[in-house]
Short mmCIF file of C-alpha atoms and ligand atoms in Angstrom, two decimals:
data_model
loop_
_atom_site.label_atom_id
_atom_site.label_comp_id
_atom_site.label_asym_id
_atom_site.label_seq_id
_atom_site.Cartn_x
_atom_site.Cartn_y
_atom_site.Cartn_z
CA MET A 1 181.45 -27.19 107.45
CA THR A 2 180.79 -28.97 104.16
CA THR A 3 180.22 -27.09 100.94
CA LEU A 4 177.22 -28.22 98.99
CA PRO A 5 177.72 -28.91 95.29
CA PRO A 6 175.75 -26.58 92.98
CA GLU A 7 172.26 -27.98 92.61
CA PRO A 8 170.06 -27.81 89.55
CA ARG A 9 167.00 -25.93 90.74
CA PRO A 10 163.77 -25.14 88.98
CA PRO A 11 163.35 -21.43 88.32
CA LEU A 12 161.82 -19.44 91.13
CA PRO A 13 158.10 -18.87 90.90
CA ARG A 14 157.12 -15.61 89.30
CA PHE A 15 156.81 -12.61 91.62
CA PRO A 16 154.65 -9.61 90.66
CA ALA A 17 156.16 -7.25 88.10
CA ASN A 18 156.34 -4.36 90.56
CA PHE A 19 157.87 -6.45 93.36
CA LEU A 20 160.76 -4.56 94.99
CA TRP A 21 163.97 -6.58 95.01
CA GLY A 22 166.76 -5.29 97.18
CA VAL A 23 169.66 -5.82 99.54
CA SER A 24 170.29 -4.32 102.97
CA THR A 25 173.20 -3.00 105.02
CA SER A 26 173.59 -0.68 107.99
CA ALA A 27 175.88 2.27 108.60
CA HIS A 28 177.87 1.04 111.56
CA GLN A 29 178.44 -2.37 110.01
CA ILE A 30 179.95 -1.09 106.79
CA GLU A 31 180.98 2.56 106.79
CA GLY A 32 184.14 2.71 108.91
CA ALA A 33 185.64 6.23 108.95
CA VAL A 34 184.37 6.62 112.49
CA ALA A 35 186.61 9.54 113.30
CA GLU A 36 186.45 11.30 109.94
CA ASP A 37 184.78 14.44 108.71
CA GLY A 38 183.35 15.40 112.07
CA ARG A 39 181.43 12.21 112.92
CA GLY A 40 180.62 12.00 116.63
CA ARG A 41 181.04 8.82 118.66
CA SER A 42 178.23 6.33 118.85
CA VAL A 43 177.31 3.89 121.54
CA TRP A 44 178.81 1.06 119.48
CA ASP A 45 182.22 2.76 119.24
CA ALA A 46 182.28 2.93 123.03
CA PHE A 47 180.91 -0.59 123.53
CA ALA A 48 183.44 -2.19 121.17
CA ALA A 49 186.29 -0.35 122.85
CA ALA A 50 185.42 -1.12 126.45
CA SER A 51 182.95 -3.95 126.96
CA GLY A 52 185.21 -6.89 126.09
CA ARG A 53 182.16 -8.46 124.49
CA ILE A 54 183.15 -8.41 120.82
CA LYS A 55 184.09 -12.02 120.16
CA ASP A 56 187.08 -11.36 117.92
CA GLY A 57 188.09 -8.23 119.82
CA SER A 58 187.50 -6.09 116.73
CA ASP A 59 185.65 -2.83 116.24
CA ALA A 60 184.00 -1.17 113.25
CA SER A 61 186.39 1.73 112.92
CA VAL A 62 187.25 0.57 109.39
CA ALA A 63 184.51 -2.03 108.80
CA VAL A 64 184.38 -2.46 105.01
CA ASP A 65 185.38 1.17 104.39
CA HIS A 66 182.15 1.86 102.56
CA TYR A 67 182.50 5.54 103.45
CA HIS A 68 185.32 5.76 100.92
CA ARG A 69 184.50 2.86 98.64
CA TYR A 70 180.78 3.50 98.17
CA PRO A 71 181.14 4.05 94.39
CA GLU A 72 182.46 0.48 94.08
CA ASP A 73 179.55 -0.76 96.20
CA VAL A 74 177.00 1.12 94.16
CA ALA A 75 178.52 -0.44 91.02
CA LEU A 76 178.01 -3.86 92.63
CA LEU A 77 174.37 -3.01 93.32
CA LYS A 78 173.86 -1.91 89.76
CA ASP A 79 175.43 -5.03 88.36
CA LEU A 80 173.35 -7.19 90.72
CA GLY A 81 170.26 -5.61 89.23
CA VAL A 82 168.38 -4.84 92.45
CA ASP A 83 165.63 -2.22 92.45
CA GLY A 84 166.37 -0.93 95.92
CA TYR A 85 169.19 -0.57 98.40
CA ARG A 86 168.41 -0.40 102.10
CA PHE A 87 171.18 1.36 104.06
CA SER A 88 171.10 3.29 107.30
CA VAL A 89 172.04 6.84 108.15
CA SER A 90 174.48 7.23 111.03
CA TRP A 91 172.89 9.67 113.46
CA SER A 92 176.33 10.55 114.90
CA ARG A 93 177.68 11.39 111.46
CA VAL A 94 174.89 13.87 110.86
CA LEU A 95 174.46 15.21 114.40
CA PRO A 96 177.72 14.45 116.23
CA GLN A 97 176.17 15.25 119.62
CA GLY A 98 172.85 13.60 118.72
CA ALA A 99 171.15 17.02 118.71
CA GLY A 100 172.06 20.60 117.94
CA SER A 101 174.56 21.40 115.25
CA VAL A 102 174.46 19.55 112.00
CA ASN A 103 177.69 18.16 110.58
CA ALA A 104 177.49 19.26 106.96
CA ALA A 105 180.21 16.82 105.85
CA GLY A 106 178.24 13.93 107.32
CA LEU A 107 175.06 14.86 105.49
CA ASP A 108 177.08 15.38 102.31
CA PHE A 109 178.15 11.74 102.43
CA TYR A 110 174.54 10.52 102.29
CA ASP A 111 173.78 13.09 99.63
CA ARG A 112 176.57 11.66 97.46
CA LEU A 113 175.45 8.11 98.14
CA VAL A 114 171.85 8.87 97.21
CA ASP A 115 172.96 10.63 94.05
CA ALA A 116 175.13 7.68 93.09
CA LEU A 117 172.26 5.26 93.69
CA CYS A 118 169.82 7.32 91.63
CA GLU A 119 172.38 7.57 88.87
CA ALA A 120 172.76 3.76 88.94
CA GLY A 121 168.99 3.29 88.80
CA VAL A 122 168.83 1.83 92.31
CA ARG A 123 166.22 3.28 94.66
CA PRO A 124 167.62 4.47 97.98
CA VAL A 125 165.74 3.06 100.98
CA PRO A 126 167.28 4.66 104.08
CA THR A 127 166.71 3.40 107.59
CA LEU A 128 166.92 6.29 110.02
CA PHE A 129 168.03 4.31 113.03
CA HIS A 130 169.89 1.01 113.05
CA TRP A 131 171.11 0.82 116.69
CA ASP A 132 173.97 3.35 116.59
CA THR A 133 172.73 5.86 119.17
CA PRO A 134 174.98 8.93 119.47
CA LEU A 135 177.13 8.51 122.56
CA ALA A 136 176.24 11.97 123.85
CA LEU A 137 172.56 10.97 123.97
CA GLN A 138 173.43 7.70 125.64
CA GLU A 139 175.31 9.60 128.30
CA ALA A 140 172.12 11.58 128.93
CA GLY A 141 170.16 8.35 129.47
CA GLY A 142 169.70 7.13 125.90
CA TRP A 143 166.53 5.22 125.07
CA LEU A 144 165.60 4.87 128.71
CA GLU A 145 164.70 8.56 128.43
CA ARG A 146 161.66 9.81 126.56
CA ASP A 147 163.67 12.80 125.39
CA THR A 148 165.69 10.61 122.97
CA ALA A 149 162.52 10.07 120.92
CA TYR A 150 162.17 13.82 120.39
CA ARG A 151 165.84 14.13 119.44
CA PHE A 152 165.25 11.35 116.89
CA ALA A 153 162.38 13.31 115.37
CA GLU A 154 164.71 16.31 114.94
CA PHE A 155 167.34 14.11 113.34
CA THR A 156 164.69 12.69 111.00
CA ASP A 157 163.75 16.18 109.94
CA VAL A 158 167.35 17.10 109.15
CA VAL A 159 167.84 14.00 107.01
CA ALA A 160 164.47 14.21 105.27
CA ALA A 161 165.01 17.89 104.46
CA ARG A 162 168.25 17.02 102.67
CA LEU A 163 167.44 13.71 101.00
CA GLY A 164 163.65 13.82 100.65
CA ASP A 165 163.76 15.15 97.08
CA ARG A 166 165.36 11.87 95.93
CA VAL A 167 164.25 9.35 98.55
CA GLY A 168 160.75 7.99 98.09
CA ARG A 169 160.77 5.26 100.71
CA TRP A 170 161.82 5.54 104.33
CA ILE A 171 162.30 3.10 107.20
CA THR A 172 162.10 4.65 110.65
CA LEU A 173 163.71 2.02 112.90
CA ASN A 174 165.49 -1.26 112.54
CA GLU A 175 164.63 -4.03 115.00
CA PRO A 176 163.70 -2.11 118.15
CA ALA A 177 163.25 -5.55 119.75
CA GLU A 178 166.97 -6.29 119.54
CA LEU A 179 168.00 -2.90 120.87
CA THR A 180 165.64 -3.44 123.79
CA MET A 181 166.53 -7.03 124.52
CA LEU A 182 170.13 -7.47 123.48
CA GLY A 183 171.20 -3.92 124.27
CA HIS A 184 169.25 -3.16 127.43
CA ALA A 185 167.79 -6.36 128.91
CA LEU A 186 170.67 -8.81 128.41
CA GLY A 187 173.69 -6.56 127.92
CA GLU A 188 174.96 -8.45 124.86
CA HIS A 189 174.88 -5.41 122.59
CA ALA A 190 175.54 -1.72 123.11
CA PRO A 191 174.92 0.00 125.42
CA GLY A 192 175.48 -3.20 127.43
CA LYS A 193 172.75 -2.75 130.03
CA ARG A 194 171.42 -5.78 131.86
CA LEU A 195 168.09 -4.51 133.09
CA LEU A 196 165.91 -7.51 132.21
CA PHE A 197 162.28 -6.32 132.33
CA ASP A 198 163.28 -2.84 133.44
CA ALA A 199 164.42 -2.41 129.83
CA LEU A 200 160.80 -2.09 128.64
CA PRO A 201 160.82 1.73 128.49
CA VAL A 202 163.41 1.37 125.73
CA ALA A 203 160.80 -0.41 123.62
CA HIS A 204 158.22 2.27 124.21
CA HIS A 205 160.55 5.19 123.60
CA GLN A 206 161.71 3.70 120.31
CA LEU A 207 158.13 3.17 119.22
CA LEU A 208 157.35 6.74 120.20
CA ALA A 209 160.36 7.83 118.14
CA HIS A 210 158.94 5.85 115.24
CA GLY A 211 155.60 7.63 115.56
CA LEU A 212 157.18 11.06 115.80
CA ALA A 213 159.34 10.29 112.76
CA VAL A 214 156.30 9.21 110.75
CA ASP A 215 154.77 12.62 111.50
CA VAL A 216 157.92 14.41 110.38
CA LEU A 217 158.24 12.38 107.20
CA ARG A 218 154.58 12.94 106.30
CA THR A 219 155.01 16.67 106.89
CA ARG A 220 157.98 16.51 104.53
CA GLY A 221 155.74 14.88 101.94
CA SER A 222 156.83 11.25 102.09
CA GLY A 223 154.23 8.81 100.82
CA SER A 224 156.05 5.58 101.57
CA ILE A 225 157.02 4.84 105.15
CA GLY A 226 157.63 1.59 107.00
CA ILE A 227 159.39 0.12 110.01
CA ALA A 228 161.72 -2.93 110.00
CA ASN A 229 160.72 -5.20 112.88
CA SER A 230 162.28 -8.57 113.53
CA HIS A 231 159.80 -11.38 113.89
CA GLY A 232 159.73 -15.15 113.95
CA PRO A 233 157.35 -17.92 114.90
CA THR A 234 157.64 -19.08 118.49
CA TRP A 235 157.20 -22.79 118.94
CA ALA A 236 156.43 -24.39 122.31
CA ALA A 237 159.09 -26.90 123.36
CA SER A 238 156.32 -29.40 124.18
CA ASP A 239 152.54 -29.58 124.44
CA SER A 240 152.57 -29.02 128.17
CA ALA A 241 150.55 -26.05 129.42
CA GLU A 242 153.72 -24.58 130.99
CA ASP A 243 155.71 -24.72 127.78
CA ARG A 244 152.83 -23.30 125.77
CA ALA A 245 152.42 -20.43 128.21
CA ALA A 246 156.15 -19.69 128.07
CA ALA A 247 156.09 -19.74 124.26
CA ASP A 248 153.11 -17.36 124.22
CA PHE A 249 154.99 -15.02 126.52
CA TYR A 250 158.05 -15.09 124.27
CA ASP A 251 155.81 -14.42 121.27
CA LEU A 252 154.44 -11.44 123.12
CA LEU A 253 157.95 -10.07 123.74
CA LEU A 254 159.41 -10.67 120.30
CA ASN A 255 156.40 -10.23 118.06
CA ARG A 256 153.41 -8.55 119.71
CA LEU A 257 155.21 -5.95 121.82
CA PHE A 258 156.52 -4.36 118.63
CA ALA A 259 153.77 -5.14 116.12
CA ASP A 260 150.56 -4.62 118.16
CA PRO A 261 151.10 -0.95 119.05
CA VAL A 262 152.11 -0.11 115.48
CA LEU A 263 149.32 -2.07 113.81
CA THR A 264 146.48 -1.92 116.32
CA GLY A 265 147.26 1.07 118.54
CA ALA A 266 147.39 -1.00 121.73
CA TYR A 267 150.01 -2.87 123.68
CA PRO A 268 149.28 -6.51 124.41
CA GLU A 269 147.65 -7.18 127.75
CA GLY A 270 150.16 -7.63 130.53
CA ILE A 271 152.69 -5.27 128.97
CA ALA A 272 150.97 -1.87 128.91
CA GLU A 273 151.05 -1.64 132.71
CA LEU A 274 154.82 -2.02 132.70
CA LEU A 275 155.47 0.87 130.33
CA PRO A 276 156.17 4.50 131.20
CA GLY A 277 153.27 6.88 130.53
CA PRO A 278 151.54 8.66 129.00
CA VAL A 279 151.32 5.53 126.87
CA ASP A 280 147.74 6.11 125.71
CA ASP A 281 148.45 9.42 124.01
CA ASP A 282 151.61 8.04 122.48
CA LEU A 283 149.76 5.14 120.93
CA ARG A 284 147.91 7.46 118.58
CA LEU A 285 151.24 8.56 117.15
CA ILE A 286 152.73 5.08 117.16
CA SER A 287 149.83 3.58 115.25
CA GLN A 288 149.57 6.08 112.41
CA PRO A 289 148.94 4.15 109.20
CA LEU A 290 152.06 2.90 107.46
CA ASP A 291 152.43 2.32 103.76
CA TRP A 292 154.05 -1.03 104.40
CA TYR A 293 155.29 -3.12 107.28
CA GLY A 294 158.88 -4.39 107.21
CA VAL A 295 159.64 -7.87 108.52
CA ASN A 296 163.17 -9.09 109.22
CA PHE A 297 163.09 -12.87 109.37
CA TYR A 298 165.87 -15.28 110.26
CA GLN A 299 164.64 -18.28 112.26
CA PRO A 300 161.90 -19.60 114.54
CA THR A 301 162.48 -19.99 118.28
CA ARG A 302 161.57 -23.01 120.40
CA VAL A 303 160.60 -21.91 123.86
CA GLY A 304 159.71 -23.72 127.07
CA ALA A 305 159.06 -23.04 130.73
CA PRO A 306 162.13 -22.13 132.81
CA ASP A 307 164.33 -25.20 132.87
CA PRO A 308 167.73 -25.51 134.55
CA ALA A 309 168.66 -28.23 132.04
CA ALA A 310 167.94 -26.00 128.99
CA PRO A 311 170.87 -24.62 126.98
CA THR A 312 172.25 -21.39 128.36
CA GLU A 313 173.03 -20.05 124.90
CA PHE A 314 170.85 -19.20 121.91
CA ALA A 315 172.08 -17.63 118.66
CA GLY A 316 175.31 -16.59 120.35
CA ILE A 317 173.43 -14.99 123.27
CA THR A 318 173.62 -16.05 126.91
CA VAL A 319 170.14 -16.74 128.25
CA PRO A 320 169.97 -15.76 131.94
CA PRO A 321 168.35 -18.37 134.21
CA GLU A 322 166.06 -15.81 135.86
CA LEU A 323 163.96 -15.33 132.69
CA PRO A 324 160.41 -16.77 132.75
CA PHE A 325 161.20 -19.04 129.79
CA SER A 326 163.95 -21.25 128.39
CA VAL A 327 165.11 -21.44 124.79
CA HIS A 328 165.68 -24.80 123.07
CA PRO A 329 167.32 -25.68 119.77
CA VAL A 330 165.14 -26.36 116.77
CA THR A 331 166.49 -29.76 115.80
CA GLY A 332 166.52 -31.84 112.63
CA VAL A 333 167.11 -28.89 110.29
CA PRO A 334 170.25 -27.53 108.59
CA ARG A 335 172.16 -24.83 110.45
CA THR A 336 174.10 -21.79 109.27
CA ALA A 337 177.71 -21.05 110.22
CA PHE A 338 176.23 -18.95 113.05
CA ASP A 339 174.36 -22.08 114.20
CA TRP A 340 171.00 -20.54 113.32
CA ALA A 341 168.27 -22.98 112.28
CA VAL A 342 167.33 -22.96 108.60
CA VAL A 343 163.54 -23.30 108.45
CA PRO A 344 162.11 -21.60 105.35
CA GLU A 345 158.57 -22.79 106.04
CA ALA A 346 158.68 -20.76 109.26
CA LEU A 347 158.61 -17.65 107.05
CA THR A 348 155.35 -18.81 105.46
CA GLU A 349 153.98 -19.61 108.91
CA LEU A 350 155.00 -16.21 110.27
CA LEU A 351 153.34 -14.29 107.46
CA LEU A 352 150.15 -16.33 107.67
CA SER A 353 150.05 -15.76 111.43
CA PHE A 354 150.38 -12.01 110.86
CA ARG A 355 147.57 -12.09 108.30
CA ASP A 356 145.36 -13.97 110.76
CA ARG A 357 146.32 -11.88 113.76
CA TYR A 358 146.11 -8.41 112.23
CA GLY A 359 143.69 -8.84 109.31
CA ASP A 360 143.01 -5.56 107.55
CA SER A 361 145.26 -3.67 109.97
CA LEU A 362 148.31 -5.26 108.34
CA PRO A 363 149.53 -3.07 105.48
CA PRO A 364 151.44 -4.64 102.61
CA VAL A 365 154.52 -6.42 103.90
CA VAL A 366 158.11 -5.98 102.74
CA ILE A 367 160.73 -8.48 103.88
CA THR A 368 163.37 -5.96 104.91
CA GLU A 369 165.96 -8.59 105.91
CA ASN A 370 166.47 -12.28 105.31
CA GLY A 371 169.79 -14.02 104.96
CA CYS A 372 172.37 -16.26 106.55
CA SER A 373 175.98 -16.51 107.61
CA TYR A 374 178.18 -18.95 105.70
CA ASP A 375 181.87 -18.92 104.87
CA GLY A 376 183.42 -19.17 101.45
CA ILE A 377 182.97 -17.65 98.04
CA ASP A 378 181.33 -20.68 96.47
CA ASP A 379 178.44 -20.29 98.92
CA GLN A 380 176.00 -22.90 97.67
CA GLU A 381 174.42 -23.04 101.14
CA ARG A 382 173.40 -19.37 100.86
CA ILE A 383 171.89 -20.02 97.46
CA ALA A 384 169.90 -22.92 98.90
CA PHE A 385 168.81 -20.72 101.81
CA LEU A 386 167.65 -17.81 99.63
CA ASP A 387 166.00 -20.04 97.08
CA ALA A 388 164.04 -21.89 99.77
CA HIS A 389 163.01 -18.70 101.56
CA LEU A 390 161.81 -17.08 98.36
CA ARG A 391 159.68 -20.12 97.61
CA ALA A 392 158.33 -19.98 101.18
CA LEU A 393 157.57 -16.31 100.71
CA HIS A 394 155.75 -17.02 97.47
CA ARG A 395 153.61 -19.63 99.23
CA ALA A 396 152.52 -16.99 101.74
CA MET A 397 151.66 -14.67 98.85
CA ASP A 398 149.66 -17.45 97.17
CA ALA A 399 147.77 -17.79 100.44
CA GLY A 400 146.79 -14.14 100.28
CA VAL A 401 149.50 -12.23 102.16
CA ASP A 402 150.22 -8.99 100.32
CA VAL A 403 154.03 -8.93 100.09
CA ARG A 404 155.60 -6.16 98.02
CA GLY A 405 159.34 -6.66 98.35
CA TYR A 406 162.28 -8.73 99.57
CA PHE A 407 165.69 -7.48 100.74
CA VAL A 408 168.60 -9.86 101.30
CA TRP A 409 170.75 -9.28 104.36
CA SER A 410 173.36 -8.42 103.28
CA LEU A 411 175.00 -6.93 100.20
CA MET A 412 178.44 -7.70 101.60
CA ASP A 413 180.21 -9.26 104.57
CA ASN A 414 180.40 -6.74 107.37
CA TRP A 415 180.89 -6.16 111.08
CA GLU A 416 178.35 -8.41 112.73
CA TRP A 417 178.09 -6.54 116.04
CA ALA A 418 179.23 -8.64 119.03
CA GLU A 419 180.38 -11.36 116.60
CA GLY A 420 182.89 -9.00 115.00
CA TYR A 421 183.99 -10.00 111.51
CA ALA A 422 183.52 -13.73 112.04
CA GLN A 423 179.97 -14.10 110.71
CA ARG A 424 179.71 -13.49 106.99
CA PHE A 425 176.22 -12.60 105.74
CA GLY A 426 177.27 -11.06 102.41
CA LEU A 427 176.53 -11.82 98.79
CA VAL A 428 179.90 -10.18 98.26
CA HIS A 429 183.01 -11.45 100.04
CA ILE A 430 185.24 -8.93 101.80
CA ASP A 431 188.90 -9.66 102.31
CA PHE A 432 189.24 -8.97 106.03
CA GLU A 433 192.09 -11.45 106.58
CA GLY A 434 194.39 -9.90 103.99
CA GLY A 435 193.27 -6.44 105.07
CA THR A 436 192.69 -5.34 101.45
CA LEU A 437 188.89 -5.22 101.91
CA ASP A 438 188.66 -6.31 98.28
CA ARG A 439 185.14 -7.07 97.17
CA THR A 440 184.59 -10.45 95.46
CA PRO A 441 181.08 -11.41 94.40
CA LYS A 442 180.18 -14.85 95.74
CA ALA A 443 178.29 -17.59 93.90
CA SER A 444 175.10 -16.33 95.61
CA TYR A 445 175.56 -12.88 94.06
CA GLY A 446 175.62 -14.44 90.59
CA TRP A 447 172.65 -16.62 91.46
CA LEU A 448 170.58 -13.65 92.63
CA ARG A 449 171.55 -11.58 89.60
CA ASP A 450 170.41 -14.38 87.29
CA ALA A 451 167.23 -14.92 89.29
CA LEU A 452 166.36 -11.23 89.06
CA ARG A 453 167.01 -11.22 85.31
CA ALA A 454 164.75 -14.23 84.95
CA GLN A 455 162.00 -12.47 86.92
CA ARG A 456 162.11 -9.63 84.43
O1 IFM B 1 173.50 -7.93 111.07
C1 IFM B 1 172.23 -7.95 111.62
C2 IFM B 1 171.50 -6.66 111.31
O2 IFM B 1 172.20 -5.55 111.74
C3 IFM B 1 170.15 -6.65 111.99
N1 IFM B 1 169.41 -7.85 111.68
C4 IFM B 1 170.09 -9.11 111.84
C5 IFM B 1 171.40 -9.10 111.10
C6 IFM B 1 172.12 -10.46 111.27
O3 IFM B 1 172.35 -10.71 112.61
#
């Protein structure tokens, strides 16, 4: 891969004064300390140990050791000058069996973290679930069972009771689409199930969990709640009716299945019939008004009708031939080290399509993740990526989309799930090779810090 020379760039356009600038991480990807202070096992501990699917054979038992080094990480956040820090709470650290007795030491960790953030002037933005289901719940059926949604509501209550006095902004779930598709339909992520369309109950039960958690958080007095859904434009591989139909179907799975019920209180036609009941009653809970809607954006997808000649891999994922669509590379654009297409204008397109599709039902949007994997500390490519995506975001705002914040994925290099430590998404470099886990701010960290100063 070539390193781009630093480029003179015009300053970013001005974002509103109260725009929330932040960075994101998740518990399992950074904390480590998986067997410390009473933490229970999660589905990802088991998957990394036994599935053989982690590309570098690693696990997240140490990750970046954030559990012990969080003061250093909070200092990095402070120096970066972000307003908010999105992290996730490990369910297994707080409730080692997923339900029942609370692990006081686990809750204490998040209490210390939140205190440190407040002290540093950085707003804590916890995500309550970022894929790391407690193993005990998985063994009882996990997200295929409706019961898991109720256990999640109890977990939410425990966390909100402890942190709610200092946390103003909550995210219920991260990317339920990926947990459904990668974890349960394709078997690429934990818990490694390959159920194809029989995975759909996992989508519904997560959305139900979201709705129940919103209720709990409101009861606890929270006035700022959102969800972080992953979305991207779906482009038909050609103009043929077959390719367009396949692209619409993919759009339904990635975008509408997770946004429609939350924003409109209904599942898209063709999906509702496949979901476990009583869906209608659940939809009332699922569609309670949110204060903002979180969008994680990485890249668009080019989709066509099933095609034996189409690539069998997309974004590191094996695409099974029995699916009713094929996935094709977006060509003629730069690519990240993860081979993801870099298409900033797709972010503008996505947000405009949401505005048009959901109208007044779309609350203000927060970009809860956007970022890229590149190697090296002088990461000019990441700067180019972030700069271009922020301009694309601003264009959507100029066109009338109400966007209130932007979080970079990620503060620091971390354990990228089935990719292990190979894909580096951080603004801060972590020394995995030398094993010191030293933190070194990359060029992109300095760039973002300067850009934020300029905004102010
Ligand atoms: O690392 C992940 C994160 O956990 C969820 N969103 C996408 C990121 C990059 O793959």
